[in-house]
mmCIF file of C-alpha atoms in Angstrom:
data_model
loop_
_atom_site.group_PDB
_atom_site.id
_atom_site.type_symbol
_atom_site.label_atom_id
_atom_site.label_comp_id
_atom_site.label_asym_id
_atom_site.label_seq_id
_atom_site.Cartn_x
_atom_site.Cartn_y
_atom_site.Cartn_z
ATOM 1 C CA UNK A 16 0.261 22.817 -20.613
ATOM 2 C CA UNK A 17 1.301 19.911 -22.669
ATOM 3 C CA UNK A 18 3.136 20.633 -26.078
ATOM 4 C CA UNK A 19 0.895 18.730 -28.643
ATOM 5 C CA UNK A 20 4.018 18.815 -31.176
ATOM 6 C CA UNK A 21 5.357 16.220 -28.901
ATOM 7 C CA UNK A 22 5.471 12.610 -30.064
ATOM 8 C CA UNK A 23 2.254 11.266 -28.350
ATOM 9 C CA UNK A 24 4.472 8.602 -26.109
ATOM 10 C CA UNK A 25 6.132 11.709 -24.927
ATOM 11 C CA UNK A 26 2.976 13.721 -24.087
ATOM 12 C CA UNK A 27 1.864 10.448 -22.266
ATOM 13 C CA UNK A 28 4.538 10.425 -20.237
ATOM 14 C CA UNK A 29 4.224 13.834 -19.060
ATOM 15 C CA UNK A 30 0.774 13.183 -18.497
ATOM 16 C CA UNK A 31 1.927 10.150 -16.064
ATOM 17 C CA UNK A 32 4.416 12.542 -14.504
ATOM 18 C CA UNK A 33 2.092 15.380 -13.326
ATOM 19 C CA UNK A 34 -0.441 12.517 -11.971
ATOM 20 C CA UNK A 35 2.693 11.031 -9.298
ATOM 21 C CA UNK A 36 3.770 14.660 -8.878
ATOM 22 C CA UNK A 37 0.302 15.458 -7.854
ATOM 23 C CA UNK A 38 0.138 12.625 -5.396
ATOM 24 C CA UNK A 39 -2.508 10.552 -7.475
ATOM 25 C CA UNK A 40 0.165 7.743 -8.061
ATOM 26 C CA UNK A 41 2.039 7.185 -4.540
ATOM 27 C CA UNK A 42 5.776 5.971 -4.848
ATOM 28 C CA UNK A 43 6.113 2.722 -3.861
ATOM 29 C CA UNK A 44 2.696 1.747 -4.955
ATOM 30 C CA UNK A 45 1.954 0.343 -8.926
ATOM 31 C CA UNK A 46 0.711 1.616 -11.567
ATOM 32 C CA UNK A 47 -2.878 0.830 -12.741
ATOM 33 C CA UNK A 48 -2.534 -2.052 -15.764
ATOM 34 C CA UNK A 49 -2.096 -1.531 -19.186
ATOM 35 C CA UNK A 50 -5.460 -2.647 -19.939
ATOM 36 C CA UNK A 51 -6.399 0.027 -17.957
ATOM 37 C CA UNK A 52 -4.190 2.937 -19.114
ATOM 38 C CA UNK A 53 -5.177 2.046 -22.498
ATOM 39 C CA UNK A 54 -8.864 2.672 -22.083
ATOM 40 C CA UNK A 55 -8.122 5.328 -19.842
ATOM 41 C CA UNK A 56 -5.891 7.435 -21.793
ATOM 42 C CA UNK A 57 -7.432 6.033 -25.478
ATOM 43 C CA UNK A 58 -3.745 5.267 -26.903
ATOM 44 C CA UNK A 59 -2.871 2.198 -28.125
ATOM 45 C CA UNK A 60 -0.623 -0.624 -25.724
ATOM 46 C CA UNK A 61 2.624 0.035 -28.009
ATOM 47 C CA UNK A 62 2.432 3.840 -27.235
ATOM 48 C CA UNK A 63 2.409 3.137 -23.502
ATOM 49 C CA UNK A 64 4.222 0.676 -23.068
ATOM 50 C CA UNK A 65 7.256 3.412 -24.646
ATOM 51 C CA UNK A 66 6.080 5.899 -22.522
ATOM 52 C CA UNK A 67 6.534 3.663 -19.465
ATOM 53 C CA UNK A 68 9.522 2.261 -20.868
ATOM 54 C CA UNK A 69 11.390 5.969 -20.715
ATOM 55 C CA UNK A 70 10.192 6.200 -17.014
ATOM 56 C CA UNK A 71 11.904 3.264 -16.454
ATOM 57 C CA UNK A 72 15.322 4.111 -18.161
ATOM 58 C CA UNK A 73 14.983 7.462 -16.065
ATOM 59 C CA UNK A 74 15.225 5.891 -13.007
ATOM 60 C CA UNK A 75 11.270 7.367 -11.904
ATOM 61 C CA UNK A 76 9.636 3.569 -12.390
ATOM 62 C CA UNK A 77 10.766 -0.171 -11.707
ATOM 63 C CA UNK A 78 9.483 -3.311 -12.707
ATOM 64 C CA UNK A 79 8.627 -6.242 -10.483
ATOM 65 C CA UNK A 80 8.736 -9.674 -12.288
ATOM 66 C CA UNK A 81 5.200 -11.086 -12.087
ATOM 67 C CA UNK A 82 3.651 -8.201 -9.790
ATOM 68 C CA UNK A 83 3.783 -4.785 -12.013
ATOM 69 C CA UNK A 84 5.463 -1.457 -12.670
ATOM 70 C CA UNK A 85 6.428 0.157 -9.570
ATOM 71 C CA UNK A 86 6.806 4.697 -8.875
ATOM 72 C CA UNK A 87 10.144 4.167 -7.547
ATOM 73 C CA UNK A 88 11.324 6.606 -4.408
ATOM 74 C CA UNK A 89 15.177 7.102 -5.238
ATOM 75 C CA UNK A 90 17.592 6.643 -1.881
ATOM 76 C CA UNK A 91 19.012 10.435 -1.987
ATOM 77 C CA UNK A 92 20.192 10.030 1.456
ATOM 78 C CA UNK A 93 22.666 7.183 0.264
ATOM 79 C CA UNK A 94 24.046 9.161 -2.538
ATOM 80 C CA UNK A 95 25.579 11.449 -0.219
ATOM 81 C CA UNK A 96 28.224 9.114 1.005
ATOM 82 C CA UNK A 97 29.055 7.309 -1.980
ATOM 83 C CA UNK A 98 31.918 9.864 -1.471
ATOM 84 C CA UNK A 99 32.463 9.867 1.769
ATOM 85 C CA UNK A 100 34.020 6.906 4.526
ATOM 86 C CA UNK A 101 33.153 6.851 7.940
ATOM 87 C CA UNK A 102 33.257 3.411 10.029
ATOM 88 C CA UNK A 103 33.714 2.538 13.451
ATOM 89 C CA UNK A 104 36.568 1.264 15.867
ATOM 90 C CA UNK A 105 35.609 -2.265 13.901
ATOM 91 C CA UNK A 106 35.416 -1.036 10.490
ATOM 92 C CA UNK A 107 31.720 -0.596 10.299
ATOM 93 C CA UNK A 108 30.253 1.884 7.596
ATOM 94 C CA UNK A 109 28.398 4.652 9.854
ATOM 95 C CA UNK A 110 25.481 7.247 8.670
ATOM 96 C CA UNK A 111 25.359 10.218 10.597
ATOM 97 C CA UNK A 112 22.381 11.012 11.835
ATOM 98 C CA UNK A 113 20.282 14.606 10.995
ATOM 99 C CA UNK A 114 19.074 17.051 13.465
ATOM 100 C CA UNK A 115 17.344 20.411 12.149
ATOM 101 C CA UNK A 116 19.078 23.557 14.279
ATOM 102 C CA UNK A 117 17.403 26.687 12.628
ATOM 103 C CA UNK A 118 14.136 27.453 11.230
ATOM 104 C CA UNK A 119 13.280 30.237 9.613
ATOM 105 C CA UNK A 120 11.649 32.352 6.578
ATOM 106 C CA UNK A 121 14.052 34.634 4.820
ATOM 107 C CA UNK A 122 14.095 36.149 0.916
ATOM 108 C CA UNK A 123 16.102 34.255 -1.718
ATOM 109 C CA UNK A 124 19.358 35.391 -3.061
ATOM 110 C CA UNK A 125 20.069 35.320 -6.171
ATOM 111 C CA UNK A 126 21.728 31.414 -6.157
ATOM 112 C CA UNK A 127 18.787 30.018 -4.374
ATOM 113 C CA UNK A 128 16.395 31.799 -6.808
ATOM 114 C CA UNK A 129 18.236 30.789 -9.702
ATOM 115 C CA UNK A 130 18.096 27.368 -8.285
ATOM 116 C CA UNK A 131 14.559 27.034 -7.426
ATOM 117 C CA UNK A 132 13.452 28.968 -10.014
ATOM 118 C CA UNK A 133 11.995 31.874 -7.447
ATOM 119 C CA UNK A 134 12.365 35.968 -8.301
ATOM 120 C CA UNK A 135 14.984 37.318 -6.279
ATOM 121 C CA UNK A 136 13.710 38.348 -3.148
ATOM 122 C CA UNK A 137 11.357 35.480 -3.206
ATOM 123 C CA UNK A 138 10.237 33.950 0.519
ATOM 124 C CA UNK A 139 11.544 30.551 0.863
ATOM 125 C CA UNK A 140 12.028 28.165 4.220
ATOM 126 C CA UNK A 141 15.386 28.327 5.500
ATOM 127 C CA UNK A 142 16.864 25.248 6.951
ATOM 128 C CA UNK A 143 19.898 24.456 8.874
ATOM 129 C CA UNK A 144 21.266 20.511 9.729
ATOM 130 C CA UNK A 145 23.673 19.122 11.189
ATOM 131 C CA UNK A 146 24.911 15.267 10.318
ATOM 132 C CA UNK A 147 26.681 13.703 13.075
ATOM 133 C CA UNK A 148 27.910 10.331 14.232
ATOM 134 C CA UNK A 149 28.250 10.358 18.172
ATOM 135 C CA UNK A 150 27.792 13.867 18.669
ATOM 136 C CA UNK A 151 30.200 14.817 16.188
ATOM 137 C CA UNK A 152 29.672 17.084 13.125
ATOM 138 C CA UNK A 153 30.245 15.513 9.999
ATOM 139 C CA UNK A 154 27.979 17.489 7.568
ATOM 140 C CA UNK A 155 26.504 20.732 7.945
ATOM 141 C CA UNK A 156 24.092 21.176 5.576
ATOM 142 C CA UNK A 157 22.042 24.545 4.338
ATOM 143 C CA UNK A 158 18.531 24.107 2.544
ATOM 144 C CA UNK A 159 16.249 26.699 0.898
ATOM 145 C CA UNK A 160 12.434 25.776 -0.044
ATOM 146 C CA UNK A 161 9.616 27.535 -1.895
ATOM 147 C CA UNK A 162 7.509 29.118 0.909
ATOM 148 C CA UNK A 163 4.245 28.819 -1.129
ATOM 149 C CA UNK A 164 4.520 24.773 -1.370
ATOM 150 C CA UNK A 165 6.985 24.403 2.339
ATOM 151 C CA UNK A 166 4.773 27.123 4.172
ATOM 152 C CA UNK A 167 3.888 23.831 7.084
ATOM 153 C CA UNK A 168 7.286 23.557 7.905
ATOM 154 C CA UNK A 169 7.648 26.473 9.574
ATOM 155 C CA UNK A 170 4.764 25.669 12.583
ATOM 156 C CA UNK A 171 6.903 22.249 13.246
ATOM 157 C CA UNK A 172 8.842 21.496 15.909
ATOM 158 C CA UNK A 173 12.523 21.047 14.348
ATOM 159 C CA UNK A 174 13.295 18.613 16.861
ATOM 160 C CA UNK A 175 10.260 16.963 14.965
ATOM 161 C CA UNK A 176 11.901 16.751 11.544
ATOM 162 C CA UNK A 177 13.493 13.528 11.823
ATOM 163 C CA UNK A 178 16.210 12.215 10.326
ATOM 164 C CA UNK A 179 14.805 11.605 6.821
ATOM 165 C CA UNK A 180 13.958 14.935 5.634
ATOM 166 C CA UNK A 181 12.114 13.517 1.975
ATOM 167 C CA UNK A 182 9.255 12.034 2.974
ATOM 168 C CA UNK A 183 8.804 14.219 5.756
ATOM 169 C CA UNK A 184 8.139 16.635 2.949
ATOM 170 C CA UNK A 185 5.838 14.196 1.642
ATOM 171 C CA UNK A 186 3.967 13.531 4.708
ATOM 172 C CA UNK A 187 4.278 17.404 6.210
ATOM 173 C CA UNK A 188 3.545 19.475 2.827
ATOM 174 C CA UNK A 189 2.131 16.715 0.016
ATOM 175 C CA UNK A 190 5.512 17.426 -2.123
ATOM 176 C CA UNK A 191 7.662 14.463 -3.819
ATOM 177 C CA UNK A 192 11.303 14.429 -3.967
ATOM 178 C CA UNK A 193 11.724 12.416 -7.312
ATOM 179 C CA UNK A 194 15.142 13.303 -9.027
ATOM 180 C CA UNK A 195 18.126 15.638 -8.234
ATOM 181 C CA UNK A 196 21.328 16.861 -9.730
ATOM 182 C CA UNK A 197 24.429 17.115 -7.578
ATOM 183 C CA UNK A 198 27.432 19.414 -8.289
ATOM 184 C CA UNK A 199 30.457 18.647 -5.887
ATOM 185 C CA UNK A 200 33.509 21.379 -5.325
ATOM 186 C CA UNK A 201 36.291 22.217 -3.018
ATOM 187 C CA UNK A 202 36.695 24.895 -1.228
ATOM 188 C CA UNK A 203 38.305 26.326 2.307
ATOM 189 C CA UNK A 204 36.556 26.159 5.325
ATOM 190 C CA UNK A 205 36.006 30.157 7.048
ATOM 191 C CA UNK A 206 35.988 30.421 10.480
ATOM 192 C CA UNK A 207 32.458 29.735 11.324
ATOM 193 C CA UNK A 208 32.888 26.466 8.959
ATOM 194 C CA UNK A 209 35.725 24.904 11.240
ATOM 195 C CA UNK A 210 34.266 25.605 14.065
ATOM 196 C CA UNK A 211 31.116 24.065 13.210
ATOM 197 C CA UNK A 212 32.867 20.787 11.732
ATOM 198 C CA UNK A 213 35.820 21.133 14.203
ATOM 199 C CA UNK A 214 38.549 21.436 12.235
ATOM 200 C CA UNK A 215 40.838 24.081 11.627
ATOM 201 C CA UNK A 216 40.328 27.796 9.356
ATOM 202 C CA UNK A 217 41.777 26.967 5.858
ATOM 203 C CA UNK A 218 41.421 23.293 5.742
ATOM 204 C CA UNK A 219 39.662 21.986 2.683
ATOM 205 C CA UNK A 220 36.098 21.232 3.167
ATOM 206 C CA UNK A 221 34.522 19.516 0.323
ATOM 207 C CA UNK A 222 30.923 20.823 -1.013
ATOM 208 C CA UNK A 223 27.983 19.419 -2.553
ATOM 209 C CA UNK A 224 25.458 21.495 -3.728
ATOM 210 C CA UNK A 225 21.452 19.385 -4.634
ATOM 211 C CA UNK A 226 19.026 20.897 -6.440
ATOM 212 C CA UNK A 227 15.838 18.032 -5.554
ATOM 213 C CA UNK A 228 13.021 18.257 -8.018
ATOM 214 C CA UNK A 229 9.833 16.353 -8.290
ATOM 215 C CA UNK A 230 8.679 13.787 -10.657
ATOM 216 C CA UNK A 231 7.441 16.702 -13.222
ATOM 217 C CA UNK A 232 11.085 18.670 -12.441
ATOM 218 C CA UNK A 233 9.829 21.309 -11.087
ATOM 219 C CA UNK A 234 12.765 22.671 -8.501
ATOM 220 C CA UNK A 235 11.671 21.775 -4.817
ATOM 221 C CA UNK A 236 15.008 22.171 -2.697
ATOM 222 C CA UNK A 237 17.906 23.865 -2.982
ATOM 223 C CA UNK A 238 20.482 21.807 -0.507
ATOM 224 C CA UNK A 239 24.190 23.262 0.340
ATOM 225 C CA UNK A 240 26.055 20.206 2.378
ATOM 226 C CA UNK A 241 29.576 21.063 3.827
ATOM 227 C CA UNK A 242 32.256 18.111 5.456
ATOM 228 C CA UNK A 243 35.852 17.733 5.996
ATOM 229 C CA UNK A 244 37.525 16.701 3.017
ATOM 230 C CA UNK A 245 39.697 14.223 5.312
ATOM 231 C CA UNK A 246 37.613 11.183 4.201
ATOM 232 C CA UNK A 247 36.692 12.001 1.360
ATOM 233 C CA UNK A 248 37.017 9.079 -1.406
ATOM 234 C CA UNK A 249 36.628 9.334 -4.937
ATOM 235 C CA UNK A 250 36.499 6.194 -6.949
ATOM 236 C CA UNK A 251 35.623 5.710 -10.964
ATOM 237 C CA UNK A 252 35.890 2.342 -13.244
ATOM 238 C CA UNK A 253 37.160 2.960 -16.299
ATOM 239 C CA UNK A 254 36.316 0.128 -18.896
#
């Protein structure tokens, strides 16, 4: 429910929020007009145009020059290696590819309830990934989803999952991936670890735990992903 002590920009925005989270703004696709919005929502065009102006800042609209304001779908898959170099025999940047190796429903512990806001004990999907380049493991990822909105997931195929797991959500289960917050660590790879990434017990693994939310940041996926700290890069301008 909105909070009517909230500036009235602010409320609009919500409002604009809830309608891409509910699918009635597609990303990709542009807003009505402001003429329109105006009538629509009764507010005058100074009060929207702030509204849509914080969307923008927050990374959740663009503008195109001469064609509109834009729902923008953020490249999550990229932000992963921002940290991480893997090329070829000729130098070439590589992505790994994703393949979906267990299924299942399970309860939440206490981390992945925390994280998708879920009681303990909560039923959520349970997926695990693998990233590779040339049948190697580079990543192995974990990820934890609300049953009640993910429940489709768990009739398909996971050799149907493809490689893009966001708008498969999308497509499979009508839920939109619009923000996340990453928190990267270090930590020692157990047994099971090195064997899965092929390196050996001990070595340092680096991890990077997601928590993907929609465009009203609401939790949607918890995400756990695990690689071999060997090429790992960490880079920062400082001006």
């Amino acid at each position: 429910m909105t909070d009517m002590r909230l500036p009235l920009y602010q409320r609009l925005r919500d409002d604009m929020l809830a309608r891409i989270a509910a699918g009635d703004w597609a990303p990709g696709t542009a807003i009505p007009t402001e003429a329109e919005l105006t009538k629509y929502y009764g507010v005058a065009v100074g009060t929207l145009r702030r509204a849509v102006e914080t969307l923008v800042q927050d990374g959740l609209m663009e503008r195109s020059q001469g064609r509109g304001t834009f729902i923008r779908r953020p490249n999550f898959d990229g932000s992963l290696f921002r940290f991480f170099r893997h090329v070829d025999s000729q130098g070439e940047r590589r992505v790994p590819t994703g393949r979906v190796m267990v299924r299942h429903e399970e309860s939440a512990g206490r981390r992945v309830a925390d994280a998708l806001g879920l009681e303990e004990g909560a039923s959520v999907v349970y997926l695990e990934r693998v990233r590779q380049i040339d049948g190697q493991t580079i990543f192995h990822e974990q990820i934890w989803l609300d049953t009640r909105r993910f429940a489709p997931l768990l009739t398909v195929d996971p050799a149907d999952f493809g490689n893009l797991l966001y708008p498969f959500y999308e497509q499979q289960c009508g839920q939109l991936i619009g923000a996340a917050e990453e928190t990267l660590s270090v930590a020692t790879a157990s047994q099971a670890m090195a064997d899965r990434l092929s390196i050996d017990p001990g070595q340092p693994v680096i991890v990077i735990e997601r928590i993907a939310k929609g465009y009203d940041a609401t939790p949607l996926e918890f995400r756990r992903s695990t690689g071999d700290a060997g090429p790992f890069r960490y880079r920062v301008d400082i001006t």
